[in-house]
mmCIF file of C-alpha atoms in Angstrom:
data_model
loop_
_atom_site.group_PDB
_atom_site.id
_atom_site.type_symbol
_atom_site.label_atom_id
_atom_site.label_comp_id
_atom_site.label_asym_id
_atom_site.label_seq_id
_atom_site.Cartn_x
_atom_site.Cartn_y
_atom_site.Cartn_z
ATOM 1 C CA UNK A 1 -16.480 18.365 15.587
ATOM 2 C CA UNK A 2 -13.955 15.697 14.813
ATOM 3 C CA UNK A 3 -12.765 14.812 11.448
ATOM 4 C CA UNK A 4 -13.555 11.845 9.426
ATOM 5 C CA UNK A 5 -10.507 9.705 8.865
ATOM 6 C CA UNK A 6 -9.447 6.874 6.033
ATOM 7 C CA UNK A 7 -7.379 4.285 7.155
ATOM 8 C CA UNK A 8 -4.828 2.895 4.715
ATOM 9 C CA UNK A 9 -1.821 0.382 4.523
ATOM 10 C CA UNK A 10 0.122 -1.448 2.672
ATOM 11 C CA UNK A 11 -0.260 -5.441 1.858
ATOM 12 C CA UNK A 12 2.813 -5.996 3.891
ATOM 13 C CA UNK A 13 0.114 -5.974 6.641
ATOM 14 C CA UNK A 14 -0.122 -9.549 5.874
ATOM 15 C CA UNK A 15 -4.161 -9.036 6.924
ATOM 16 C CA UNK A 16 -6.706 -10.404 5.108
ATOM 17 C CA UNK A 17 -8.771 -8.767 2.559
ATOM 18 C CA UNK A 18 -12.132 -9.440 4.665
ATOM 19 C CA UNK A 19 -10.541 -7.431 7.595
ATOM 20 C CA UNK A 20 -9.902 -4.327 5.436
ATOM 21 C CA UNK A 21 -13.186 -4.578 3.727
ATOM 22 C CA UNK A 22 -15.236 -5.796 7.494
ATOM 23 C CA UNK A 23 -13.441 -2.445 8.690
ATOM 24 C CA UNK A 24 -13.607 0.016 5.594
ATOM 25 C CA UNK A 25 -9.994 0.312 5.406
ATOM 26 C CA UNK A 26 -7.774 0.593 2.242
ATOM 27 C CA UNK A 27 -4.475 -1.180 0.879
ATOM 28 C CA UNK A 28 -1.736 0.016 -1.161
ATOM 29 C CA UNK A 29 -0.334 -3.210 -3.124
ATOM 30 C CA UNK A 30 3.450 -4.021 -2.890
ATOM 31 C CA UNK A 31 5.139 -5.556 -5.631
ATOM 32 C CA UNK A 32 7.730 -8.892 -6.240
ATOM 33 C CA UNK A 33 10.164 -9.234 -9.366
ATOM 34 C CA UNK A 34 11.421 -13.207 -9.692
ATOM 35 C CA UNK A 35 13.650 -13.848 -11.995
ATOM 36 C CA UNK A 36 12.269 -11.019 -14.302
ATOM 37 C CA UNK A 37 8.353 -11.890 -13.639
ATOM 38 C CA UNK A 38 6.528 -8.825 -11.986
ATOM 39 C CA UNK A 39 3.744 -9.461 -9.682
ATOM 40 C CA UNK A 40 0.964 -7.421 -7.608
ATOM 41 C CA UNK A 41 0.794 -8.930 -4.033
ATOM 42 C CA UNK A 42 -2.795 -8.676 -3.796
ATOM 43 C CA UNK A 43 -3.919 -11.255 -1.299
ATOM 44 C CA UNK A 44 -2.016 -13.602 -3.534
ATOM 45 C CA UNK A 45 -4.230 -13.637 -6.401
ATOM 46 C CA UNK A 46 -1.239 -13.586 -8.623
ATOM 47 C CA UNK A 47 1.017 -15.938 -6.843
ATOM 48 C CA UNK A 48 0.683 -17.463 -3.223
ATOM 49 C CA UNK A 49 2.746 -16.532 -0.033
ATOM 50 C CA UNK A 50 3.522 -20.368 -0.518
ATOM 51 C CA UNK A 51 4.640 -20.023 -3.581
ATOM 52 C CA UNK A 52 7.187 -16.961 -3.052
ATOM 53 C CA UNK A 53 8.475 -18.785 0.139
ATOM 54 C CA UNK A 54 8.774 -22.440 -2.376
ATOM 55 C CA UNK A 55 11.138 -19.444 -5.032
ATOM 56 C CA UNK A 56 12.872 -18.304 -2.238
ATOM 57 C CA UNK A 57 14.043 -21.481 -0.529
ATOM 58 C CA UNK A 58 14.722 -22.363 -4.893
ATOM 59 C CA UNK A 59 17.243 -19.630 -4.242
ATOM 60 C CA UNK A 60 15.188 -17.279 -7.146
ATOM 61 C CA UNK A 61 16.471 -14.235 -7.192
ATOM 62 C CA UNK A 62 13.690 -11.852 -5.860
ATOM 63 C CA UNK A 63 12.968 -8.398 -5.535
ATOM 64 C CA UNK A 64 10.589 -6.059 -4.001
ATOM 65 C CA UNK A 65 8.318 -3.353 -6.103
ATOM 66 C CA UNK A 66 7.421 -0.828 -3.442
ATOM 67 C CA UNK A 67 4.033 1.100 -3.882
ATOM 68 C CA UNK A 68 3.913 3.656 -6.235
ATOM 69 C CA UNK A 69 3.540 6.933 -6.368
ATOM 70 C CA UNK A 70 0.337 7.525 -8.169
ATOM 71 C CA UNK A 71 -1.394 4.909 -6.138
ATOM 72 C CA UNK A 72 -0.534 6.963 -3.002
ATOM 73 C CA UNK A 73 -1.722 9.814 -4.415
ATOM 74 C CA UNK A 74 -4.933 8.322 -5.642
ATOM 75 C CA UNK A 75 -5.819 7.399 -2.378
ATOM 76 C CA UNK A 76 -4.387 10.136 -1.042
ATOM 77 C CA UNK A 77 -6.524 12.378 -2.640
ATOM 78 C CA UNK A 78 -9.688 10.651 -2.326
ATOM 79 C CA UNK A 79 -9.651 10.637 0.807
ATOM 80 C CA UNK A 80 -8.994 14.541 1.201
ATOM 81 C CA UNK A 81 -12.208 15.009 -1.519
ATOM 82 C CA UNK A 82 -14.244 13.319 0.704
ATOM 83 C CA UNK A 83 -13.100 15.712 4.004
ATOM 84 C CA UNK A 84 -11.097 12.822 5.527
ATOM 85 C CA UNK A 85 -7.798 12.820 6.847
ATOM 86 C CA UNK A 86 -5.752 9.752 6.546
ATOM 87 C CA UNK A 87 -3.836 7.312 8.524
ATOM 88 C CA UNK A 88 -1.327 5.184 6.739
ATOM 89 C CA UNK A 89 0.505 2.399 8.212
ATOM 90 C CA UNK A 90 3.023 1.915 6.609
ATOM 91 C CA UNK A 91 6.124 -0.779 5.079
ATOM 92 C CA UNK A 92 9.224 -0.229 7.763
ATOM 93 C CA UNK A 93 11.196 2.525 6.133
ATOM 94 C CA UNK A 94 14.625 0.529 6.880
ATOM 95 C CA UNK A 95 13.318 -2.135 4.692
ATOM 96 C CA UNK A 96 11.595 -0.188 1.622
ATOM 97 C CA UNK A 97 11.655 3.158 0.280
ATOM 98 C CA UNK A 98 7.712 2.870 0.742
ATOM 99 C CA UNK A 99 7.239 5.150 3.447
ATOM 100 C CA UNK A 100 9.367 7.909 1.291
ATOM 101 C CA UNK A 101 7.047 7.427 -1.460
ATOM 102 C CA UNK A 102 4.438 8.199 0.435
ATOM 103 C CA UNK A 103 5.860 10.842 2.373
ATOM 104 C CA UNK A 104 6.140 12.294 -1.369
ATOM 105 C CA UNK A 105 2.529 11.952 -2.611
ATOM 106 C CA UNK A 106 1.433 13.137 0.988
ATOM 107 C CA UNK A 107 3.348 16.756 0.307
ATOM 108 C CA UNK A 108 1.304 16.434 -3.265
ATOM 109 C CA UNK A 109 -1.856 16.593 -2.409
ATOM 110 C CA UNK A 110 -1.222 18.446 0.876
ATOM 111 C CA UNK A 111 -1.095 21.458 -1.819
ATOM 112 C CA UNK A 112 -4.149 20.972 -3.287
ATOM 113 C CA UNK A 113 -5.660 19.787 0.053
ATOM 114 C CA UNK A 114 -4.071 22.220 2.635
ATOM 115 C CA UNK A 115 -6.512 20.868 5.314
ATOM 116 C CA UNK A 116 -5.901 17.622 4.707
ATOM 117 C CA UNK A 117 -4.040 15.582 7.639
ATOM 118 C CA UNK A 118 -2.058 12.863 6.309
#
C-alpha cells in the first residue's frame, strides 16, 4: 500500500496562499533584512512584493533570511507523526543555504523517524 505524502515548499514559490491551502500543501516562510528591518515573507502580509521591488530599485540594502531550522523540523516531524513522507521543493541551493538547512533538519528527524522519506 502506498504511503501518504506532505507536500512542502518554501514562499520563494511565489504561489498563492489559496493554491497551497486548495491543495493541502505546506510553506516554509523565507525571510528579508532592509536596512536593519526583519520581515516574514508570508504572502506579503508584512510588506508587499511591490514594496521590496520600490527598496530595491531605492538601492536599500537587502538581505535574505533563509528558513530556519526549527521550522523545517516542525514540519518535518509532523509530517512523519502522521505516517507521511514528505516532498519539499525547495529555494535553489546556488542562491540560499535553504536547501542545506533542510537537508539538516531532514537527518534530525530521520533518527527519530527512521521510516520516514524525506
Amino acid at each position: 500500500m502506498p504511503k501518504d505524502f506532505m507536500i512542502i515548499s518554501d514562499i520563494t514559490c511565489d504561489l498563492p496562499k489559496s493554491w497551497y491551502l486548495e491543495n493541502n500543501c505546506r510553506w516554509l516562510l523565507h525571510g528579508l533584512t532592509i536596512e536593519g528591518a526583519e520581515y516574514w515573507d508570508e504572502f506579503g502580509s508584512q510588506i508587499t512584493h511591490a514594496e521590496v521591488i520600490g527598496k530595491s530599485r531605492e538601492k536599500k540594502q537587502i538581505s535574505t533570511i533563509q528558513v530556519r531550522l526549527e521550522d523545517f523540523e516542525r514540519l518535518f516531524t509532523e509530517a512523519a507523526q502522521a505516517g507521511q513522507d514528505v516532498i519539499y521543493v525547495c529555494f535553489s541551493s546556488a542562491l540560499s543555504g535553504t536547501y542545506s538547512t533542510s537537508v539538516i533538519a531532514a537527518g534530525m528527524v530521520r533518527e527519530k523517524y527512521p521510516d520516514c522519506e524525506i
